[in-house]
Short mmCIF file of C-alpha atoms in Angstrom, two decimals:
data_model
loop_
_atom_site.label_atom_id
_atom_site.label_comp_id
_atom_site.label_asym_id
_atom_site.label_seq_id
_atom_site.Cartn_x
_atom_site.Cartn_y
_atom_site.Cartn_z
CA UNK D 172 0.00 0.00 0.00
CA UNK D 173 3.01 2.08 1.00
CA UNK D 174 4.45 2.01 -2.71
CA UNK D 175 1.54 2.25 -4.34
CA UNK D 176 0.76 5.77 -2.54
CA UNK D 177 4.48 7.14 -3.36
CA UNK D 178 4.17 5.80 -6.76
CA UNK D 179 0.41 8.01 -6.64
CA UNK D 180 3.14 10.98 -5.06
CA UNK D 181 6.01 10.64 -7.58
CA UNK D 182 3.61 10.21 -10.20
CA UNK D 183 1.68 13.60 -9.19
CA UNK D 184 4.91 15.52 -9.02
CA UNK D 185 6.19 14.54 -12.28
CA UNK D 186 2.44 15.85 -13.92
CA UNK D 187 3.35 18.83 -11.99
CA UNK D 188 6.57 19.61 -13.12
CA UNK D 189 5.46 18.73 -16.46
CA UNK D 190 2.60 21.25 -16.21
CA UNK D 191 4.88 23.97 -15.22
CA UNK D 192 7.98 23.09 -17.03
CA UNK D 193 6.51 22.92 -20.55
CA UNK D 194 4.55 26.31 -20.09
CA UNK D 195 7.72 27.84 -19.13
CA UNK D 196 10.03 26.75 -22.08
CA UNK D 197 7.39 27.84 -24.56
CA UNK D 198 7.45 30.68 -22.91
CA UNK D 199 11.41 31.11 -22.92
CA UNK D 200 10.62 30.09 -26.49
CA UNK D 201 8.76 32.79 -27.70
CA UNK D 202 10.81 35.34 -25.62
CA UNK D 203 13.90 33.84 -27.47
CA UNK D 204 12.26 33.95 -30.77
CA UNK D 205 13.55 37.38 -32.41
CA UNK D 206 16.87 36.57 -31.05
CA UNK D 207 16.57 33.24 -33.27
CA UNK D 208 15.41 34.59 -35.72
CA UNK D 209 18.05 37.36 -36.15
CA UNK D 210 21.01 34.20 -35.72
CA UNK D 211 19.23 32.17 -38.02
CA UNK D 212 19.16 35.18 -41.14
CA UNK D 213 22.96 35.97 -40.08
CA UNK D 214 23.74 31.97 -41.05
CA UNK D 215 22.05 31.65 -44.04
CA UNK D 216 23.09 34.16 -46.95
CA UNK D 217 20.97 34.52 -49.86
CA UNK D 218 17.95 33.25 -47.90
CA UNK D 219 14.52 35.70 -48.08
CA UNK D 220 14.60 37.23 -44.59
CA UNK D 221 10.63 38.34 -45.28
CA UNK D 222 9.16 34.56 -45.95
CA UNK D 223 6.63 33.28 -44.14
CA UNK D 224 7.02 31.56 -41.68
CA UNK D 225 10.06 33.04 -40.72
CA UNK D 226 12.91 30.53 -40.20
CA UNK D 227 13.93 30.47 -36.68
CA UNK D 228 16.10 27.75 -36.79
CA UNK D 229 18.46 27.37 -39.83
CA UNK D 230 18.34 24.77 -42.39
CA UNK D 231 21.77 25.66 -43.04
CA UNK D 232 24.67 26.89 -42.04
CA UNK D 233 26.98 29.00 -43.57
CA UNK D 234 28.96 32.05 -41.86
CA UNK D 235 29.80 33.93 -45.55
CA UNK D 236 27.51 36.79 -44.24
CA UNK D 237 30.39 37.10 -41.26
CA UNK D 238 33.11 37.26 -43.19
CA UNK D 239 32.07 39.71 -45.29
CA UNK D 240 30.75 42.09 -42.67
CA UNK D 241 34.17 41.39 -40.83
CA UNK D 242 36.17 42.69 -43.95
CA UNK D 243 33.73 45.48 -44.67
CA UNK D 244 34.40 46.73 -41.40
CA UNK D 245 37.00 47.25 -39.00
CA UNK D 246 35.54 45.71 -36.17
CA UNK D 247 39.09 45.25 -34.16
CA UNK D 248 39.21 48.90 -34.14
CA UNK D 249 35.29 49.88 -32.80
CA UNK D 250 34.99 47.08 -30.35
CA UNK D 251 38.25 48.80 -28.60
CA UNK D 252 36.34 51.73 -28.82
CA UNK D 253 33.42 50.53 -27.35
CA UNK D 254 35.52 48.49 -24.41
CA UNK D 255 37.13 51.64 -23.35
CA UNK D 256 33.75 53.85 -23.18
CA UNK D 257 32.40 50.24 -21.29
CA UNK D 258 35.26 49.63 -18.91
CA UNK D 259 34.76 53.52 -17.66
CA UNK D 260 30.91 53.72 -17.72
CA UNK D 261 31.13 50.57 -15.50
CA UNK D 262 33.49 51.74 -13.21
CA UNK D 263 32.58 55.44 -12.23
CA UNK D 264 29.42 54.08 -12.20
CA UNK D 265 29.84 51.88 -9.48
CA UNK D 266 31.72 54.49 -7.81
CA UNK D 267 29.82 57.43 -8.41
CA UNK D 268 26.33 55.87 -7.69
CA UNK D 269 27.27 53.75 -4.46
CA UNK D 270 29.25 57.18 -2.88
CA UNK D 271 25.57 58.85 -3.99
CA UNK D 272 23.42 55.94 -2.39
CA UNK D 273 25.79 55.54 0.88
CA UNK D 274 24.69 58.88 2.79
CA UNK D 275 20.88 58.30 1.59
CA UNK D 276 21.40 55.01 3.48
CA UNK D 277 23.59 55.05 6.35
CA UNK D 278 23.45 58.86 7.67
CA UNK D 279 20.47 60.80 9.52
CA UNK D 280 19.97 64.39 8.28
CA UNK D 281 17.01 66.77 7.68
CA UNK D 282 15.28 66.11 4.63
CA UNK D 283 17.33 62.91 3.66
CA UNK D 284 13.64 61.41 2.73
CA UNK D 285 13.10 64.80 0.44
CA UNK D 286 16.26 64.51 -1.26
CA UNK D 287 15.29 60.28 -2.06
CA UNK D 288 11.93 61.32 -3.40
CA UNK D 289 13.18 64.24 -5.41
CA UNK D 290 15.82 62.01 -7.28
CA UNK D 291 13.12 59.06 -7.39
CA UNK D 292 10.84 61.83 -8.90
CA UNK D 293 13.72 62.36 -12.53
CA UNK D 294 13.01 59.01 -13.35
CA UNK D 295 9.79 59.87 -14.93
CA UNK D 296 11.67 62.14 -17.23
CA UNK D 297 12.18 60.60 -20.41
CA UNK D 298 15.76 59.82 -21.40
CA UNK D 299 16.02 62.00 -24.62
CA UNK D 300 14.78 65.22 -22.96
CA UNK D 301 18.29 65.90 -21.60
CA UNK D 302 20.11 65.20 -24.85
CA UNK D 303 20.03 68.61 -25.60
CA UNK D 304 21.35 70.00 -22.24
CA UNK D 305 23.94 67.02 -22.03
CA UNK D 306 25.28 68.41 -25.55
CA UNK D 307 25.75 71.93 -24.51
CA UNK D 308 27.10 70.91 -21.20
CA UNK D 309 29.94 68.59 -22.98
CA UNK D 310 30.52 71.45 -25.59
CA UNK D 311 31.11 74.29 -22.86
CA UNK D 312 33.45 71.89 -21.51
CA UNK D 313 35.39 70.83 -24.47
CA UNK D 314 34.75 67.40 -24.83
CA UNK D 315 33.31 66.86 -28.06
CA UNK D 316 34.63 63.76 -30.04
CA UNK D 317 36.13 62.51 -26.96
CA UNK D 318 34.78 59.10 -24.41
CA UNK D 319 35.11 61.25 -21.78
CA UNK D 320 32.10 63.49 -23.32
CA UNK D 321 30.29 60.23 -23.88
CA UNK D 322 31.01 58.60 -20.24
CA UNK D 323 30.32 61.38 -18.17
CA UNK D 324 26.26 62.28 -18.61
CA UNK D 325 25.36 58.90 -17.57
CA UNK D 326 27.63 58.02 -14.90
CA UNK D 327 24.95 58.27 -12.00
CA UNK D 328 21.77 56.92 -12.66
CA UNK D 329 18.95 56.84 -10.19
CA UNK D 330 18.01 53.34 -10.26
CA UNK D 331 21.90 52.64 -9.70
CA UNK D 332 21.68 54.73 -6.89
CA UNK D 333 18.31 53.36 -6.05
CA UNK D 334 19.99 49.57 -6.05
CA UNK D 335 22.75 50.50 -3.97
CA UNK D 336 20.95 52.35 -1.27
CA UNK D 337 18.50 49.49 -0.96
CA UNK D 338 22.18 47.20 -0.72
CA UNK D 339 23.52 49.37 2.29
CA UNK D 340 20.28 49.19 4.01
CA UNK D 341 20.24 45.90 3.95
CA UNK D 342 23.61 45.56 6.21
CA UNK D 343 23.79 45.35 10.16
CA UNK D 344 24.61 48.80 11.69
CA UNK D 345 27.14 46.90 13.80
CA UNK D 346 29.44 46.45 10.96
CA UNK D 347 29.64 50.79 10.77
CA UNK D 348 30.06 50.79 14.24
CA UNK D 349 33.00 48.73 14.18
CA UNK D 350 34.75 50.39 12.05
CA UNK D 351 34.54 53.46 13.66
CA UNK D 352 35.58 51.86 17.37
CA UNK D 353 38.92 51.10 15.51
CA UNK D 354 38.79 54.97 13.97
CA UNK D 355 37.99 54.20 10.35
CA UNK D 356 37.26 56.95 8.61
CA UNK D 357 33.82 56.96 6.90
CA UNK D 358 35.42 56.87 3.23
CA UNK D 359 37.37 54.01 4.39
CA UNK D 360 34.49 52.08 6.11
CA UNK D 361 32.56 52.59 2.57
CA UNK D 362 35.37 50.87 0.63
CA UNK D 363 36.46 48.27 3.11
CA UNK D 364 33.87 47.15 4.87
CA UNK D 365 30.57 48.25 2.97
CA UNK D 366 31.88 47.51 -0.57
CA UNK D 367 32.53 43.95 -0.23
CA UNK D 368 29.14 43.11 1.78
CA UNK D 369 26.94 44.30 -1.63
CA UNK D 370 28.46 42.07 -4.03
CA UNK D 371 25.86 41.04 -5.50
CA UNK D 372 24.51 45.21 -6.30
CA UNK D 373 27.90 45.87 -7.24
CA UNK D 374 26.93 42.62 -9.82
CA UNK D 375 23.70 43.93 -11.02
CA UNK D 376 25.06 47.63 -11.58
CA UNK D 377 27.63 46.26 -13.72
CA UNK D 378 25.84 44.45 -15.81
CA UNK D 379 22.79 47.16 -16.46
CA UNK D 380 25.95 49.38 -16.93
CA UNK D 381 27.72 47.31 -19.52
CA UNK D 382 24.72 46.63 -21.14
CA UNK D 383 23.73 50.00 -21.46
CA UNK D 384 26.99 51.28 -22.22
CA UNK D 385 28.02 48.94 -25.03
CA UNK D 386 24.76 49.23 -26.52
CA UNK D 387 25.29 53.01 -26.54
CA UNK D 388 23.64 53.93 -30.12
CA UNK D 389 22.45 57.96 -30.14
CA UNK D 390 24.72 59.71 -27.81
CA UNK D 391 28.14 58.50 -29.31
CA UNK D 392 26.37 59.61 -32.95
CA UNK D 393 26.45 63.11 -31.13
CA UNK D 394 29.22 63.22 -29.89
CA UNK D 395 31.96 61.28 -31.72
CA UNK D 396 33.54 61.69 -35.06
CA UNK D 397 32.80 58.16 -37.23
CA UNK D 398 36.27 56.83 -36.69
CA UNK D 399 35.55 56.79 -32.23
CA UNK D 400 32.10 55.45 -32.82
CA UNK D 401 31.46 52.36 -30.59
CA UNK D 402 30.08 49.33 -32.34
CA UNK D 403 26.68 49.99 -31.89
CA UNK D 404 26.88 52.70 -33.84
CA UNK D 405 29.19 51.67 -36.37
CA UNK D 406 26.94 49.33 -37.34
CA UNK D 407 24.78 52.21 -38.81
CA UNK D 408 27.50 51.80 -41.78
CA UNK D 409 25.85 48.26 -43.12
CA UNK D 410 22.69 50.57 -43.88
CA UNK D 411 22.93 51.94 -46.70
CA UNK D 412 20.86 55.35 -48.21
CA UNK D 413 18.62 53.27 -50.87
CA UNK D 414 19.61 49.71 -49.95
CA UNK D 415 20.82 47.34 -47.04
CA UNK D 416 22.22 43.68 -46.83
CA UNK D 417 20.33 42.18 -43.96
CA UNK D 418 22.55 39.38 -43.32
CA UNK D 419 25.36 41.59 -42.82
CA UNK D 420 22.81 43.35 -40.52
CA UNK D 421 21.99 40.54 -38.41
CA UNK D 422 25.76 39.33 -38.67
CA UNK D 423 27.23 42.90 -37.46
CA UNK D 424 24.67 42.44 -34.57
CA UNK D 425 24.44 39.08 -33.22
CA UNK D 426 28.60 39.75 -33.04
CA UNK D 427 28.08 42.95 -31.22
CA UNK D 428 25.55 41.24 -28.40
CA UNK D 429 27.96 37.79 -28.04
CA UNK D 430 29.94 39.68 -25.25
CA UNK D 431 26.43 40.53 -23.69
CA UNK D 432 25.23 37.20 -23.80
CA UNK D 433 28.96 35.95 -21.96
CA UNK D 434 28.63 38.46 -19.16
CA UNK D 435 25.37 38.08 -17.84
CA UNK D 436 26.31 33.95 -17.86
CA UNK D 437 29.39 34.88 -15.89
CA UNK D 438 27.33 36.98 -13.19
CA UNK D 439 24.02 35.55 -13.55
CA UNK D 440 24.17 34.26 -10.16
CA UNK D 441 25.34 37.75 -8.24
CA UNK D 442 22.26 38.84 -10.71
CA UNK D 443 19.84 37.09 -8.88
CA UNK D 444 21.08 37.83 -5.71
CA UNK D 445 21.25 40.97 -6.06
CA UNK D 446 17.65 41.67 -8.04
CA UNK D 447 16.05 39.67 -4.94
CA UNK D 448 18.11 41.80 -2.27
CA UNK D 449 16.89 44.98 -3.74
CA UNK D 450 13.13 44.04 -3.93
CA UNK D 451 13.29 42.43 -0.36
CA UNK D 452 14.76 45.84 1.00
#
């Protein structure tokens, strides 16, 4: 009687799993099916990207389309452009943003709470309604066709800052204490005791930031001369005034998101973490 009621239990959890699983890989599926899509075009040259149905898995493979949009352009030279604007957006991001978040969390002051909602408040603003200002801001300060003028309007972010106070909140006053019963300073305690106790923050800030960063498409347009252009934008050159090869399209940007796809793997785990953390605070 005993085995036939687990084999009833087992039996039940596997129609279960089966029930949840299968809903949730269609799902992935369909979430997953432009992405397809675009790979499958960039593999098959020749093939009409506008049949129906579209092909979202190939039926061959052939990796002409490349080639050719490897020789057309000179990748070597705008993917260094676009790890340099990356590797600083990321950085003084992290910096910037936690320094920003670490008073809103930690200290007690008059109108703290004011200051929170007020920055809270800018995200409604829509992105491209300080392109202008941004602009004359980096002209009056010489930076135009320079990283430096494409880094430096969106090194603090408010959902960065957001994050990270969330992160700090999160941590046991005793640890600040501490470190000021040995006579830490407070810029110290930040960096050596705060720092490495939001990881996972430090994970998710990183990768929003190197997304956002080596996706960068308008601003550098604005800013930079062709020849600086990060490969986002550089891949404006495979479109052409009357005509455009969408293979080399779909080639030129399944290349540019590989490095994308290979960092979020590497810190999908601090990702989680971190997501959860901030939600939970």
């Amino acid at each position: 009687m005993d085995k036939a009621m687990k084999n009833r239990k087992l039996l039940k959890t596997i129609q279960n799993k089966v029930l949840i699983y299968i809903p949730l890989m269609l799902f992935a599926l369909l979430m997953m099916g432009p992405f397809l899509w675009l790979l499958s075009v960039s593999l098959m040259p020749g093939k009409n990207v506008f049949a129906f149905p579209p092909a979202i898995f190939p039926t061959f493979i052939d990796f002409k389309n490349y080639v050719d949009v490897w020789q057309y352009m000179d990748f070597l030279k705008y993917i260094w452009n676009t790890v340099i604007i990356t590797f600083f957006g990321v950085v003084f991001s992290i910096l910037l943003c936690s320094l920003t978040a670490y008073p809103l969390a930690i200290f007690k002051f008059k109108g703290k709470n004011i200051i929170f909602v007020a920055l809270i408040a800018t995200m409604i603003i829509p992105a491209a309604a300080g392109l202008v200002v941004n602009y004359l801001t980096i002209n009056k300060l010489g930076l135009i066709n320079t990283f430096t003028g494409v880094v430096l309007p969106g090194l603090v972010t408010v959902f960065n800052v957001f994050l990270f106070r969330q992160a700090f909140m999160g941590i046991p006053s005793d640890i600040r204490d501490s470190g000021k019963m040995d006579g830490a300073s407070e810029l110290r305690i930040w960096w050596q005791l705060m720092m490495p106790m939001i990881k996972p923050a430090i994970a998710v800030v990183a990768l929003f930031e190197f997304m956002a960063s080596w996706n960068s498409f308008l601003w550098p347009i604005i800013v930079l001369n062709t020849d600086k252009y990060p490969l986002a934008s550089a891949l404006s050159f495979l479109n052409g005034q009357f005509s455009y090869n969408f293979g080399w399209i779909a080639a030129g940007t399944v290349i540019s998101v590989l490095p994308i796809i290979i960092v979020f793997l590497l810190t999908q785990k601090y990702f989680m973490e971190g997501i959860s953390g901030a939600i939970k605070g």
